[in-house]
Structure formats: structure tokens, C-alpha cells
Amino acid sequence: MSSASPTSEHQTGFVAFVGAGPGDEHLLTLRGADLLARADIVVLDRETYGAQLRHCREGVEIAEGELPSAAVHAAKDGKIVVRLCAGDPMFFSSITEEVAACVKAEVDFEIVPGVPPATAVLTYAGIPPATAVPEFRIVDAAQEQDWSSHAHCPGTLVIYNGVAEAVPIAKALIAGGRADTTPVAVSCGGTTTEQYTVVSSLGRLQADLKHAGMTEPAVIVVGDAVGMRERMSWFETKPLFGWRVLVPRTKEQSAALSEQLSSYGAVPEEVPTISVEPPRTPQQMDRAIKGLVTGRYEWVAFTSANAVKAVREKFEEYGLDARAFAGLKVASVGDATSRALIDFGVKPDLVPTGEQSSEGLLAEWPPYDSMLDPINRVLLPRADIATETLVAGLTELGWECDDVTAYRTVRAAPPPAPIREAIKGGGFDAVLFTSSSTVRNLVGIAGKPHHVTVIAVIGPQTAKTAEEFGLRVDVMADKPSAAALAAALAEFGAKGRQAALEAGEVPRKPSQMRRGARRRMR
């Protein structure tokens, strides 16, 4: 039976061998993502490619390792099976026997190319393999090789599966006639935040790899193209490359912040310190929503995205939508709250242009004027632990406030033991505190961060709270927003990296400064 490439209208089952790429979960083809979204069964190495399961629908069946016979039979019965393969399925990643099993069972199959490490890892290492060189040769050290024939490769030589034999390979290339000064790079963990590259020469490779701790998957690159890494490296030079950063926020709040940290090369880890729960009694919110609809208020002031979420959920409960805000003036304390309002369909009328806080909001809030304002009442849907600053300030401006508990904030459950140990033992490179409550709650549920961990805070009040708990504040945002806080941490990391390079030292992460931490020599 010949293979058939199923289309989106294909009604029968089939097996798709999908290249998962070199390690970075984002280096997956659109075709691969589409097939994962349709899959009934996914076969993969979960430890390496588990992140790709986010493309799958809920309830997908998961199998580990190579394609099991049960999955082939399931495909014959009409199921869509996706077998995720390392790199490119046809590129030093033999699927011959698995394809033969599909042919024998008369099951259609498709092979979807993936991004191969031979190009991707070099790109992430800043090495252009085929720029101004006449040849780009890729060999697999797991297969028997005549290294003397490769010694005369006029261009770039890329070697798979050779890290354990890197030194003998280098010696064999020299013996075959390649100059011992030929540049060589060994890169492991390619395209991930674990990527680590040693640059050397064939003659010095043994000494330079001695304490490097290189492991597979890795590629060895031999040739003059390696010399371009110094000016073309873009991935490992990110300001927070490989930093493990603790984000102690609620899950809903941390998505954008984590995405920003990832863009700086960090590995964000979200640890909820606050659990947001409904009020103990809903009657107060019920009356507030009724008053909002019937014209009781002139203004509604939102001081958090959680308050927006609480009001939105009440609206949905009553079958209301953003049109109920018609005729009302809406105030927002800052950018994150404004985004939540806009997602709801409400454009705020007042957002502080200066400090994004209750004080900043008060500084721009107009005083009550009986000639201009038909109603003098303001609705404040807030947390149960909100401060009185805003109420007191608005009262002073002549407004009457209905301060309503829209949600409760309670301390979250302690994180798993490995997270607690990493916090106290220096396993995190940095922790971001976005409020005083995140400081109190994190210390309460997990203990104080280790002294080598960089402490970054969103503003002076949070810094004061951190210092009260005996923490050294290293970074403070120039304005009270999560985006500004992440940017300030990135600037701190970039300055530290530059200072190390100017001193002739190897840049190290804060976690590598602790006693007993494993150090890689570059």
C-alpha cells in the first residue's frame, strides 16, 4: 500500500510523524500544530516535548516513546495519531520501522518535516553555517565515519551525536590534515534556555571541554563560521538568559508578565501567593450591580483587574453586558486594570497619567460639583483588604462612596516542596514582588528567598515591606507597573553581564553565586 497524505477533510484514521523541532517549543510548524489540535492519540517523549501538548484538545490520549502497535490499530479504526519526533523525522531520526508497521497494517501515514538542530542550534548560537563558505556538511558520529575525509571539508562541518567523543574526533580531524587552529564550537541544550556553548579550536578542545559538563543533545561545529559567533550571538546574550525567575502572583495576573520575562531569556515560574475568592455574602454586590443599572452612581472606580473580573461575572450572572455602563464615568487605577476593562468592552474615562495607584488616581480625580454632577455617589468594587486611602480622598473631594467587597483575597496554599527548597536554597535567580501582600504571603507560605536571589519590587511601599522582612532590595521599577518591573530586572541583568565581560570574567547567574553551585567554565 502506498502512503497517502491526509487532507483536512480526511475522514479515516492515519498516523502523522511530526517533527517537533530542536527543543524550543515554538519551533513547531503550523502543520504540526494543526495535527496536534486534531489528534486523538499523541505519542511523544513527554519530558522533552510535553510543552507541545498545549496544542492538543482536552482528553487526548497520550503514549510515551515510540509508536506502539495499539496506536497503529487505533489509526486503522479511524483515530488520528500524532507521533512527535525529535528535530526532523527524516533527519538522523529513523522512523523506518514505525512507518513499516503502518504500511503492514495498511494505515495511511504522513511525514511532517521539522526544524533540524543542524540549522536551528547554530542559528541560536550565532553561527551562520553557510555564509561565505562553499560547503555545509552534516554527519552523524553515531555511525562509523572516516574523519580524514571530513578533515578536508572546505566549509562548515556539523556533527551530531558526538559530544562524548568530541576530543577523539578533533584529534582525528587534525590527523586528517585539518589545522589545529580551526575554530570549533560545542553547543548543548540548543534553542532552549539551557543552551550552553563552548567556543574553542581543534587543538584546545580537550582543555576547554574538561570542566564544561557537556551532554547530549548537542552539536559540534567545525569551521571558520564559528568565528562569527562573537558578533552574531543573540540568544545566549539576552539580559536574563537562563535566569529562573519566581513570579508570585495569581495565575490570571502573571501571563503577560511571564511572556515579557521569557522575551528577555528568563524562565518564569508562577507561584500563586494569593487566592481570589467571592465575597462571603453576595448581597452587597447584588445591591451594587442593581444600583449601577438604575442610575445610583456617577462614577465607578476600578482599582484592580480582579475587581473588573468580579463585576463582569456578576453582569454575566444577571444577563448584562458592557452596555450597562452607558452614562457612567469609569475610572481605572492603571494599565492592567484598563486592559481588563477594554476586554470587557468598557473604555475608562480616567486613568492616572502619573503614578498608577490610589494616590495617583486621587491626584487627577475632579472634585464634586453640584452644578456639573447630577449624582455625587461613586461605586468602589474592591478587595476585602483594600486600604482606606481612596475612600478618604474621594470623601474629601465631596463624593459619597459605596465601598463594596467585590472579592476576597486569601493566602494561597504553600507551593510544592521542591519550590520551597529552591526559594530558600537559592535555586531562583530573581523574585518579582508586585505588591506588599505578595511579599508577606510568599514569606508566609514558602519562607524568605536566599540572599543570592535578586529581589525586584514594583515600588517604594513594596520595597519597605521587603526590607521589614529582612530582604535586600536590588531592583525597583521606575513606575508601578509589572511591565516596568520586568524591564528594570532585564536592565539589571544586562548591566551585570556587561560588567563581568569588561572585567574579563564569565557572566554568571545569581544562583551560580551560592556556595556549592555547579559552575560551568566557558
Short mmCIF file of C-alpha atoms in Angstrom, two decimals:
data_model
loop_
_atom_site.label_atom_id
_atom_site.label_comp_id
_atom_site.label_asym_id
_atom_site.label_seq_id
_atom_site.Cartn_x
_atom_site.Cartn_y
_atom_site.Cartn_z
CA MET A 1 0.00 0.00 0.00
CA SER A 2 1.32 3.44 -0.84
CA SER A 3 1.29 6.25 1.72
CA ALA A 4 -1.28 9.00 1.50
CA SER A 5 -1.08 12.50 2.87
CA PRO A 6 -4.44 13.18 4.54
CA THR A 7 -6.14 16.49 3.93
CA SER A 8 -8.21 18.37 6.49
CA GLU A 9 -11.25 16.60 5.03
CA HIS A 10 -9.72 13.15 5.55
CA GLN A 11 -12.36 11.08 7.31
CA THR A 12 -10.37 7.91 8.05
CA GLY A 13 -7.67 7.42 10.61
CA PHE A 14 -3.99 7.93 9.94
CA VAL A 15 -0.62 8.34 11.61
CA ALA A 16 1.31 11.62 11.30
CA PHE A 17 5.04 11.61 12.06
CA VAL A 18 5.59 15.24 13.09
CA GLY A 19 8.96 16.89 13.55
CA ALA A 20 8.93 18.53 16.99
CA GLY A 21 11.97 20.69 16.27
CA PRO A 22 15.24 21.03 18.18
CA GLY A 23 13.91 21.86 21.66
CA ASP A 24 12.28 25.31 21.64
CA GLU A 25 8.56 24.56 21.84
CA HIS A 26 7.80 27.46 19.48
CA LEU A 27 9.82 25.96 16.61
CA LEU A 28 6.93 23.76 15.50
CA THR A 29 5.43 24.02 12.02
CA LEU A 30 1.86 25.23 11.55
CA ARG A 31 1.03 21.84 10.03
CA GLY A 32 2.36 20.14 13.14
CA ALA A 33 0.27 22.35 15.43
CA ASP A 34 -2.83 21.72 13.31
CA LEU A 35 -2.39 17.94 13.51
CA LEU A 36 -1.83 18.07 17.27
CA ALA A 37 -5.08 20.03 17.63
CA ARG A 38 -6.95 17.26 15.77
CA ALA A 39 -5.16 14.29 17.33
CA ASP A 40 -6.95 11.54 19.25
CA ILE A 41 -3.65 9.99 20.36
CA VAL A 42 -0.23 11.65 20.77
CA VAL A 43 2.97 9.62 21.10
CA LEU A 44 5.98 11.55 22.41
CA ASP A 45 8.85 11.86 24.85
CA ARG A 46 6.88 13.82 27.42
CA GLU A 47 9.89 15.10 29.36
CA THR A 48 11.36 16.73 26.25
CA TYR A 49 8.28 17.68 24.22
CA GLY A 50 5.50 17.82 26.81
CA ALA A 51 5.05 21.56 26.24
CA GLN A 52 3.68 20.78 22.76
CA LEU A 53 0.62 19.18 24.35
CA ARG A 54 -0.81 22.68 24.80
CA HIS A 55 -1.85 22.44 21.14
CA CYS A 56 -4.00 19.37 21.86
CA ARG A 57 -7.65 19.26 22.74
CA GLU A 58 -8.79 18.21 26.19
CA GLY A 59 -8.93 14.47 26.76
CA VAL A 60 -6.34 13.50 24.15
CA GLU A 61 -4.78 10.10 24.83
CA ILE A 62 -1.03 10.23 25.48
CA ALA A 63 1.56 7.48 24.99
CA GLU A 64 5.30 7.64 25.67
CA GLY A 65 8.21 6.56 23.47
CA GLU A 66 7.96 5.04 20.02
CA LEU A 67 4.77 4.32 18.12
CA PRO A 68 3.01 1.42 19.90
CA SER A 69 1.12 -1.22 17.94
CA ALA A 70 -2.06 -0.23 19.77
CA ALA A 71 -1.82 3.27 18.27
CA VAL A 72 -1.43 1.81 14.76
CA HIS A 73 -4.56 -0.31 15.32
CA ALA A 74 -6.37 2.80 16.64
CA ALA A 75 -5.49 4.64 13.42
CA LYS A 76 -6.84 1.72 11.40
CA ASP A 77 -10.08 2.11 13.38
CA GLY A 78 -10.37 5.78 12.41
CA LYS A 79 -8.30 7.62 15.03
CA ILE A 80 -5.82 10.39 14.24
CA VAL A 81 -2.44 9.54 15.76
CA VAL A 82 0.44 12.01 16.01
CA ARG A 83 3.92 10.69 16.69
CA LEU A 84 6.17 13.61 17.74
CA CYS A 85 9.74 13.03 16.58
CA ALA A 86 12.92 14.83 17.61
CA GLY A 87 14.02 17.52 15.16
CA ASP A 88 13.06 16.42 11.66
CA PRO A 89 11.68 12.85 11.31
CA MET A 90 13.79 12.18 8.21
CA PHE A 91 16.99 13.80 9.54
CA PHE A 92 19.14 11.38 11.59
CA SER A 93 15.94 10.31 13.36
CA SER A 94 14.97 7.00 11.80
CA ILE A 95 11.28 6.16 11.75
CA THR A 96 11.71 3.41 9.17
CA GLU A 97 10.40 0.58 11.34
CA GLU A 98 7.44 2.62 12.59
CA VAL A 99 6.49 3.58 9.03
CA ALA A 100 6.85 -0.09 8.02
CA ALA A 101 4.39 -1.01 10.76
CA CYS A 102 1.86 1.46 9.29
CA VAL A 103 2.38 0.06 5.79
CA LYS A 104 1.96 -3.51 7.04
CA ALA A 105 -1.29 -2.57 8.82
CA GLU A 106 -2.49 -0.70 5.70
CA VAL A 107 -2.74 2.56 7.65
CA ASP A 108 -2.25 5.89 5.90
CA PHE A 109 0.62 7.99 7.17
CA GLU A 110 2.04 11.47 6.71
CA ILE A 111 5.53 12.79 7.49
CA VAL A 112 5.72 16.44 8.53
CA PRO A 113 9.20 17.99 8.39
CA GLY A 114 10.56 19.73 11.47
CA VAL A 115 13.26 22.32 12.10
CA PRO A 116 16.56 20.36 12.29
CA PRO A 117 19.13 21.09 15.02
CA ALA A 118 21.81 21.38 12.31
CA THR A 119 20.43 24.77 11.33
CA ALA A 120 18.42 25.86 14.38
CA VAL A 121 21.04 25.29 17.08
CA LEU A 122 23.67 27.07 15.01
CA THR A 123 21.30 29.98 14.45
CA TYR A 124 20.58 30.22 18.19
CA ALA A 125 24.33 30.06 18.86
CA GLY A 126 25.01 32.92 16.43
CA ILE A 127 26.90 30.77 13.91
CA PRO A 128 25.86 31.20 10.24
CA PRO A 129 26.86 27.85 8.74
CA ALA A 130 26.56 28.68 5.05
CA THR A 131 27.59 32.33 4.91
CA ALA A 132 30.59 32.99 2.66
CA VAL A 133 31.58 29.31 2.78
CA PRO A 134 31.35 26.86 -0.15
CA GLU A 135 30.01 23.84 1.74
CA PHE A 136 27.82 22.87 4.69
CA ARG A 137 28.29 19.24 5.69
CA ILE A 138 26.33 17.33 8.34
CA VAL A 139 27.47 13.96 9.70
CA ASP A 140 26.25 11.60 12.40
CA ALA A 141 29.00 10.46 14.78
CA ALA A 142 26.79 7.58 15.91
CA GLN A 143 27.51 5.99 12.53
CA GLU A 144 31.01 4.95 11.55
CA GLN A 145 32.86 7.85 9.95
CA ASP A 146 36.08 8.31 8.01
CA TRP A 147 37.13 11.53 9.76
CA SER A 148 40.07 12.03 7.41
CA SER A 149 37.59 12.53 4.55
CA HIS A 150 35.76 15.18 6.58
CA ALA A 151 39.01 16.92 7.53
CA HIS A 152 39.16 18.48 4.08
CA CYS A 153 35.61 19.85 4.12
CA PRO A 154 36.16 23.40 2.81
CA GLY A 155 33.14 24.80 4.64
CA THR A 156 31.31 24.17 7.90
CA LEU A 157 31.20 20.70 9.40
CA VAL A 158 28.29 19.96 11.77
CA ILE A 159 28.48 16.77 13.83
CA TYR A 160 25.51 15.11 15.56
CA ASN A 161 25.78 12.69 18.50
CA GLY A 162 29.48 13.34 19.00
CA VAL A 163 29.83 15.15 22.32
CA ALA A 164 31.13 12.08 24.20
CA GLU A 165 33.81 11.59 21.52
CA ALA A 166 34.46 15.26 20.81
CA VAL A 167 38.16 15.15 21.73
CA PRO A 168 38.97 11.97 19.71
CA ILE A 169 37.04 13.45 16.76
CA ALA A 170 39.09 16.67 17.00
CA LYS A 171 42.32 14.68 17.08
CA ALA A 172 41.18 12.59 14.09
CA LEU A 173 40.39 15.74 12.09
CA ILE A 174 43.84 17.17 12.89
CA ALA A 175 45.46 13.86 11.94
CA GLY A 176 43.49 14.02 8.68
CA GLY A 177 45.04 17.37 7.80
CA ARG A 178 42.76 19.99 9.40
CA ALA A 179 44.71 22.78 11.14
CA ASP A 180 44.68 22.59 14.93
CA THR A 181 43.75 26.30 15.00
CA THR A 182 40.46 25.62 13.21
CA PRO A 183 37.61 27.18 15.25
CA VAL A 184 35.17 24.75 16.86
CA ALA A 185 32.04 25.21 18.95
CA VAL A 186 30.15 22.66 21.00
CA SER A 187 26.57 23.59 21.88
CA CYS A 188 24.24 21.54 24.06
CA GLY A 189 20.61 22.11 25.04
CA GLY A 190 20.23 24.00 21.78
CA THR A 191 17.37 26.51 21.28
CA THR A 192 16.26 26.20 24.93
CA THR A 193 17.15 28.35 27.92
CA GLU A 194 19.53 25.56 28.91
CA GLN A 195 21.61 26.20 25.79
CA TYR A 196 25.32 26.35 26.57
CA THR A 197 28.09 26.84 24.02
CA VAL A 198 31.84 26.35 24.36
CA VAL A 199 33.98 28.01 21.69
CA SER A 200 37.48 26.63 21.20
CA SER A 201 39.79 25.27 18.49
CA LEU A 202 40.53 21.69 17.46
CA GLY A 203 43.85 21.84 19.29
CA ARG A 204 42.47 23.31 22.54
CA LEU A 205 39.18 21.42 22.68
CA GLN A 206 40.30 18.87 25.26
CA ALA A 207 41.29 21.57 27.76
CA ASP A 208 38.24 23.74 27.12
CA LEU A 209 35.75 20.88 27.48
CA LYS A 210 37.38 19.43 30.60
CA HIS A 211 35.02 21.11 33.08
CA ALA A 212 32.21 22.09 30.73
CA GLY A 213 29.84 19.24 31.55
CA MET A 214 28.52 18.96 28.01
CA THR A 215 25.78 16.40 27.40
CA GLU A 216 23.56 15.27 24.54
CA PRO A 217 21.62 16.54 22.71
CA ALA A 218 24.50 18.59 21.33
CA VAL A 219 26.11 19.58 18.06
CA ILE A 220 29.76 20.14 17.24
CA VAL A 221 30.51 22.85 14.68
CA VAL A 222 33.91 22.98 12.95
CA GLY A 223 34.98 25.78 10.61
CA ASP A 224 35.57 29.48 10.19
CA ALA A 225 31.86 30.28 10.59
CA VAL A 226 32.34 29.75 14.35
CA GLY A 227 34.37 32.97 14.39
CA MET A 228 31.24 34.98 13.57
CA ARG A 229 29.55 33.99 16.83
CA GLU A 230 31.08 36.88 18.79
CA ARG A 231 29.19 39.49 16.76
CA MET A 232 26.12 37.45 15.79
CA SER A 233 25.20 35.80 19.11
CA TRP A 234 21.68 36.93 20.04
CA PHE A 235 20.15 34.18 22.18
CA GLU A 236 22.63 33.38 24.93
CA THR A 237 23.35 37.11 25.28
CA LYS A 238 19.81 38.03 26.31
CA PRO A 239 19.87 40.04 29.58
CA LEU A 240 18.20 37.35 31.70
CA PHE A 241 19.26 34.30 29.70
CA GLY A 242 18.55 31.15 31.67
CA TRP A 243 17.52 33.05 34.82
CA ARG A 244 14.91 31.19 36.82
CA VAL A 245 12.53 33.94 37.93
CA LEU A 246 9.82 33.50 40.54
CA VAL A 247 6.56 35.30 39.77
CA PRO A 248 4.48 35.27 42.97
CA ARG A 249 1.09 36.35 41.64
CA THR A 250 -2.32 34.91 40.91
CA LYS A 251 -2.41 32.77 37.76
CA GLU A 252 -4.62 35.24 35.87
CA GLN A 253 -2.29 38.14 36.60
CA SER A 254 1.01 36.51 35.65
CA ALA A 255 0.53 35.54 31.98
CA ALA A 256 1.64 38.84 30.37
CA LEU A 257 4.47 39.28 32.88
CA SER A 258 5.77 35.76 32.25
CA GLU A 259 5.65 36.32 28.49
CA GLN A 260 7.70 39.50 28.87
CA LEU A 261 10.27 37.76 31.08
CA SER A 262 10.57 34.96 28.52
CA SER A 263 11.38 37.54 25.85
CA TYR A 264 14.41 38.53 27.96
CA GLY A 265 15.57 34.89 28.05
CA ALA A 266 14.27 34.12 31.54
CA VAL A 267 12.45 31.00 32.71
CA PRO A 268 9.48 32.36 34.67
CA GLU A 269 7.87 30.17 37.30
CA GLU A 270 4.46 31.23 38.53
CA VAL A 271 3.75 30.56 42.19
CA PRO A 272 0.35 31.84 43.35
CA THR A 273 0.56 33.54 46.74
CA ILE A 274 -2.98 34.91 46.73
CA SER A 275 -6.21 33.10 46.06
CA VAL A 276 -9.08 35.28 44.86
CA GLU A 277 -12.47 34.14 46.14
CA PRO A 278 -16.04 35.53 46.04
CA PRO A 279 -17.37 37.56 48.99
CA ARG A 280 -18.74 35.53 51.89
CA THR A 281 -22.15 37.11 51.31
CA PRO A 282 -23.17 38.26 47.82
CA GLN A 283 -25.96 40.66 48.83
CA GLN A 284 -23.73 43.76 48.91
CA MET A 285 -22.52 43.16 45.34
CA ASP A 286 -26.06 42.35 44.20
CA ARG A 287 -27.27 45.74 45.50
CA ALA A 288 -24.30 47.50 43.89
CA ILE A 289 -24.99 46.00 40.45
CA LYS A 290 -28.66 46.93 40.77
CA GLY A 291 -27.68 50.50 41.69
CA LEU A 292 -25.27 50.67 38.78
CA VAL A 293 -28.05 49.73 36.34
CA THR A 294 -30.69 52.02 37.90
CA GLY A 295 -28.54 55.15 37.89
CA ARG A 296 -27.44 55.34 41.51
CA TYR A 297 -23.83 56.22 40.62
CA GLU A 298 -21.99 58.94 38.72
CA TRP A 299 -18.64 57.08 38.78
CA VAL A 300 -17.37 53.51 39.07
CA ALA A 301 -13.71 53.21 40.09
CA PHE A 302 -11.74 50.02 39.46
CA THR A 303 -8.51 49.53 41.39
CA SER A 304 -7.57 46.09 40.05
CA ALA A 305 -8.19 43.65 37.23
CA ASN A 306 -9.72 41.31 39.82
CA ALA A 307 -12.40 43.92 40.57
CA VAL A 308 -13.22 44.12 36.86
CA LYS A 309 -13.45 40.33 36.72
CA ALA A 310 -15.77 40.22 39.76
CA VAL A 311 -18.16 42.82 38.27
CA ARG A 312 -18.06 41.12 34.87
CA GLU A 313 -19.01 37.77 36.41
CA LYS A 314 -21.94 39.42 38.22
CA PHE A 315 -23.05 41.01 34.96
CA GLU A 316 -22.99 37.62 33.24
CA GLU A 317 -24.98 36.15 36.12
CA TYR A 318 -27.71 38.73 35.51
CA GLY A 319 -27.52 38.57 31.72
CA LEU A 320 -25.98 42.05 31.46
CA ASP A 321 -23.10 43.29 29.33
CA ALA A 322 -20.92 46.39 28.94
CA ARG A 323 -23.88 48.45 27.69
CA ALA A 324 -25.00 48.78 31.32
CA PHE A 325 -22.12 51.25 31.79
CA ALA A 326 -23.79 53.74 29.39
CA GLY A 327 -23.95 57.17 31.02
CA LEU A 328 -21.49 56.23 33.76
CA LYS A 329 -17.98 57.58 34.17
CA VAL A 330 -15.39 54.85 34.70
CA ALA A 331 -12.02 55.28 36.41
CA SER A 332 -9.12 52.81 36.24
CA VAL A 333 -6.10 52.78 38.52
CA GLY A 334 -3.62 51.70 35.83
CA ASP A 335 -2.69 49.85 32.64
CA ALA A 336 -3.51 46.27 33.69
CA THR A 337 -6.93 47.30 35.03
CA SER A 338 -7.60 49.32 31.86
CA ARG A 339 -6.79 46.28 29.68
CA ALA A 340 -9.30 44.20 31.67
CA LEU A 341 -11.94 46.90 31.20
CA ILE A 342 -11.29 47.20 27.47
CA ASP A 343 -11.53 43.39 27.13
CA PHE A 344 -14.92 43.74 28.83
CA GLY A 345 -15.92 46.40 26.27
CA VAL A 346 -15.56 49.42 28.57
CA LYS A 347 -13.18 52.28 27.80
CA PRO A 348 -12.15 54.06 31.03
CA ASP A 349 -12.70 57.82 31.22
CA LEU A 350 -9.98 58.44 33.80
CA VAL A 351 -6.57 56.74 34.09
CA PRO A 352 -3.74 58.38 36.05
CA THR A 353 -1.08 59.85 33.79
CA GLY A 354 1.43 59.75 36.64
CA GLU A 355 1.66 57.22 39.47
CA GLN A 356 -0.63 54.22 38.93
CA SER A 357 -2.02 53.93 42.45
CA SER A 358 -4.88 55.19 44.58
CA GLU A 359 -2.85 58.32 45.26
CA GLY A 360 -2.26 58.82 41.52
CA LEU A 361 -5.97 58.39 40.84
CA LEU A 362 -6.91 60.90 43.54
CA ALA A 363 -4.43 63.45 42.15
CA GLU A 364 -6.46 63.63 38.92
CA TRP A 365 -9.97 62.97 40.24
CA PRO A 366 -12.24 66.02 39.81
CA PRO A 367 -13.94 67.44 42.93
CA TYR A 368 -17.70 67.08 43.19
CA ASP A 369 -19.53 69.98 41.59
CA SER A 370 -23.29 70.09 42.18
CA MET A 371 -23.71 72.21 39.05
CA LEU A 372 -21.99 69.67 36.79
CA ASP A 373 -22.60 66.35 38.52
CA PRO A 374 -26.25 65.26 38.90
CA ILE A 375 -25.21 62.47 41.30
CA ASN A 376 -22.49 62.59 43.94
CA ARG A 377 -22.03 58.87 44.51
CA VAL A 378 -19.07 56.65 43.49
CA LEU A 379 -19.06 52.84 43.40
CA LEU A 380 -15.80 51.21 44.52
CA PRO A 381 -15.87 47.41 43.94
CA ARG A 382 -12.68 46.27 45.69
CA ALA A 383 -10.91 43.60 47.69
CA ASP A 384 -11.88 42.95 51.28
CA ILE A 385 -8.42 44.13 52.42
CA ALA A 386 -8.33 47.39 50.42
CA THR A 387 -6.89 50.43 52.16
CA GLU A 388 -9.00 53.47 53.06
CA THR A 389 -6.82 55.91 51.10
CA LEU A 390 -9.13 56.20 48.10
CA VAL A 391 -12.36 56.44 50.11
CA ALA A 392 -10.90 59.14 52.37
CA GLY A 393 -9.58 61.13 49.40
CA LEU A 394 -12.84 60.98 47.44
CA THR A 395 -14.83 61.97 50.53
CA GLU A 396 -12.56 64.98 50.92
CA LEU A 397 -13.31 65.90 47.29
CA GLY A 398 -17.05 65.92 48.12
CA TRP A 399 -18.01 62.47 46.81
CA GLU A 400 -20.04 59.86 48.65
CA CYS A 401 -18.55 56.35 48.28
CA ASP A 402 -20.11 52.91 48.29
CA ASP A 403 -17.08 50.79 49.19
CA VAL A 404 -18.21 47.28 48.20
CA THR A 405 -16.37 44.00 48.74
CA ALA A 406 -16.25 42.51 45.22
CA TYR A 407 -13.84 39.71 46.10
CA ARG A 408 -11.77 38.32 48.95
CA THR A 409 -8.04 37.74 48.87
CA VAL A 410 -6.76 34.86 50.95
CA ARG A 411 -3.31 33.39 51.27
CA ALA A 412 -2.73 30.58 48.79
CA ALA A 413 -1.66 27.10 49.78
CA PRO A 414 2.11 26.51 50.12
CA PRO A 415 3.86 25.56 46.86
CA PRO A 416 5.30 22.02 46.44
CA ALA A 417 8.39 21.13 48.50
CA PRO A 418 10.88 21.47 45.57
CA ILE A 419 9.71 25.06 45.00
CA ARG A 420 10.02 25.91 48.71
CA GLU A 421 13.51 24.42 48.78
CA ALA A 422 14.52 26.37 45.66
CA ILE A 423 13.25 29.62 47.20
CA LYS A 424 15.14 29.16 50.45
CA GLY A 425 18.18 27.46 48.92
CA GLY A 426 18.99 29.95 46.16
CA GLY A 427 17.58 27.96 43.27
CA PHE A 428 15.85 31.06 41.89
CA ASP A 429 17.88 33.83 40.31
CA ALA A 430 15.29 36.52 40.98
CA VAL A 431 11.87 37.07 42.51
CA LEU A 432 9.46 39.80 41.43
CA PHE A 433 7.25 41.37 44.10
CA THR A 434 4.31 43.31 42.65
CA SER A 435 2.76 44.35 45.97
CA SER A 436 3.36 44.29 49.70
CA SER A 437 0.90 41.41 50.03
CA THR A 438 2.97 39.24 47.66
CA VAL A 439 5.97 39.77 49.96
CA ARG A 440 4.04 38.87 53.11
CA ASN A 441 2.28 35.91 51.52
CA LEU A 442 5.33 34.40 49.82
CA VAL A 443 7.37 34.54 53.01
CA GLY A 444 4.37 33.12 54.88
CA ILE A 445 3.82 30.13 52.62
CA ALA A 446 7.37 29.38 51.46
CA GLY A 447 9.96 31.24 53.55
CA LYS A 448 12.44 34.01 52.77
CA PRO A 449 14.32 33.94 49.45
CA HIS A 450 18.04 33.10 49.64
CA HIS A 451 20.45 36.04 49.93
CA VAL A 452 21.87 35.45 46.42
CA THR A 453 18.42 35.84 44.84
CA VAL A 454 17.83 39.23 43.22
CA ILE A 455 14.85 40.97 44.83
CA ALA A 456 12.88 43.19 42.44
CA VAL A 457 9.95 45.30 43.67
CA ILE A 458 7.27 47.37 41.97
CA GLY A 459 7.56 50.49 44.14
CA PRO A 460 8.61 52.14 47.43
CA GLN A 461 5.85 50.66 49.57
CA THR A 462 6.66 47.13 48.40
CA ALA A 463 10.36 47.84 48.98
CA LYS A 464 9.62 48.94 52.55
CA THR A 465 7.69 45.74 53.22
CA ALA A 466 10.50 43.61 51.74
CA GLU A 467 13.06 45.35 53.94
CA GLU A 468 10.86 44.81 57.00
CA PHE A 469 11.16 41.08 56.26
CA GLY A 470 14.95 41.39 56.09
CA LEU A 471 15.21 41.26 52.29
CA ARG A 472 17.77 43.28 50.35
CA VAL A 473 16.06 45.17 47.52
CA ASP A 474 18.18 45.13 44.35
CA VAL A 475 15.78 46.44 41.71
CA MET A 476 12.85 48.89 41.79
CA ALA A 477 10.62 49.73 38.84
CA ASP A 478 10.68 53.35 37.67
CA LYS A 479 6.88 53.30 37.63
CA PRO A 480 4.42 50.98 39.40
CA SER A 481 3.61 48.50 36.63
CA ALA A 482 4.52 44.86 36.13
CA ALA A 483 5.93 45.61 32.67
CA ALA A 484 8.21 48.30 34.10
CA LEU A 485 9.33 45.90 36.83
CA ALA A 486 10.30 43.19 34.31
CA ALA A 487 12.13 45.79 32.21
CA ALA A 488 14.04 47.02 35.27
CA LEU A 489 15.13 43.46 36.09
CA ALA A 490 16.31 42.97 32.49
CA GLU A 491 18.34 46.19 32.71
CA PHE A 492 19.88 44.96 35.97
CA GLY A 493 20.81 41.65 34.32
CA ALA A 494 22.28 43.38 31.27
CA LYS A 495 24.46 45.66 33.42
CA GLY A 496 25.72 42.70 35.45
CA ARG A 497 26.59 40.78 32.31
CA GLN A 498 28.41 43.75 30.79
CA ALA A 499 30.38 44.36 33.99
CA ALA A 500 31.54 40.74 34.06
CA LEU A 501 32.66 40.87 30.43
CA GLU A 502 34.55 44.13 30.95
CA ALA A 503 36.32 42.54 33.93
CA GLY A 504 37.31 39.58 31.75
CA GLU A 505 35.04 37.24 33.70
CA VAL A 506 32.40 34.76 32.63
CA PRO A 507 28.87 36.15 33.22
CA ARG A 508 27.12 34.07 35.84
CA LYS A 509 23.54 33.85 37.04
CA PRO A 510 22.83 34.82 40.68
CA SER A 511 22.03 31.18 41.53
CA GLN A 512 25.56 30.25 40.43
CA MET A 513 26.96 32.53 43.14
CA ARG A 514 25.75 30.38 46.02
CA ARG A 515 28.13 28.08 47.77
CA GLY A 516 28.28 24.64 46.18
CA ALA A 517 26.50 25.72 42.98
CA ARG A 518 27.71 23.91 39.88
CA ARG A 519 29.80 26.23 37.73
CA ARG A 520 30.43 25.81 34.05
CA MET A 521 33.66 27.18 32.72
CA ARG A 522 33.40 28.92 29.34
#
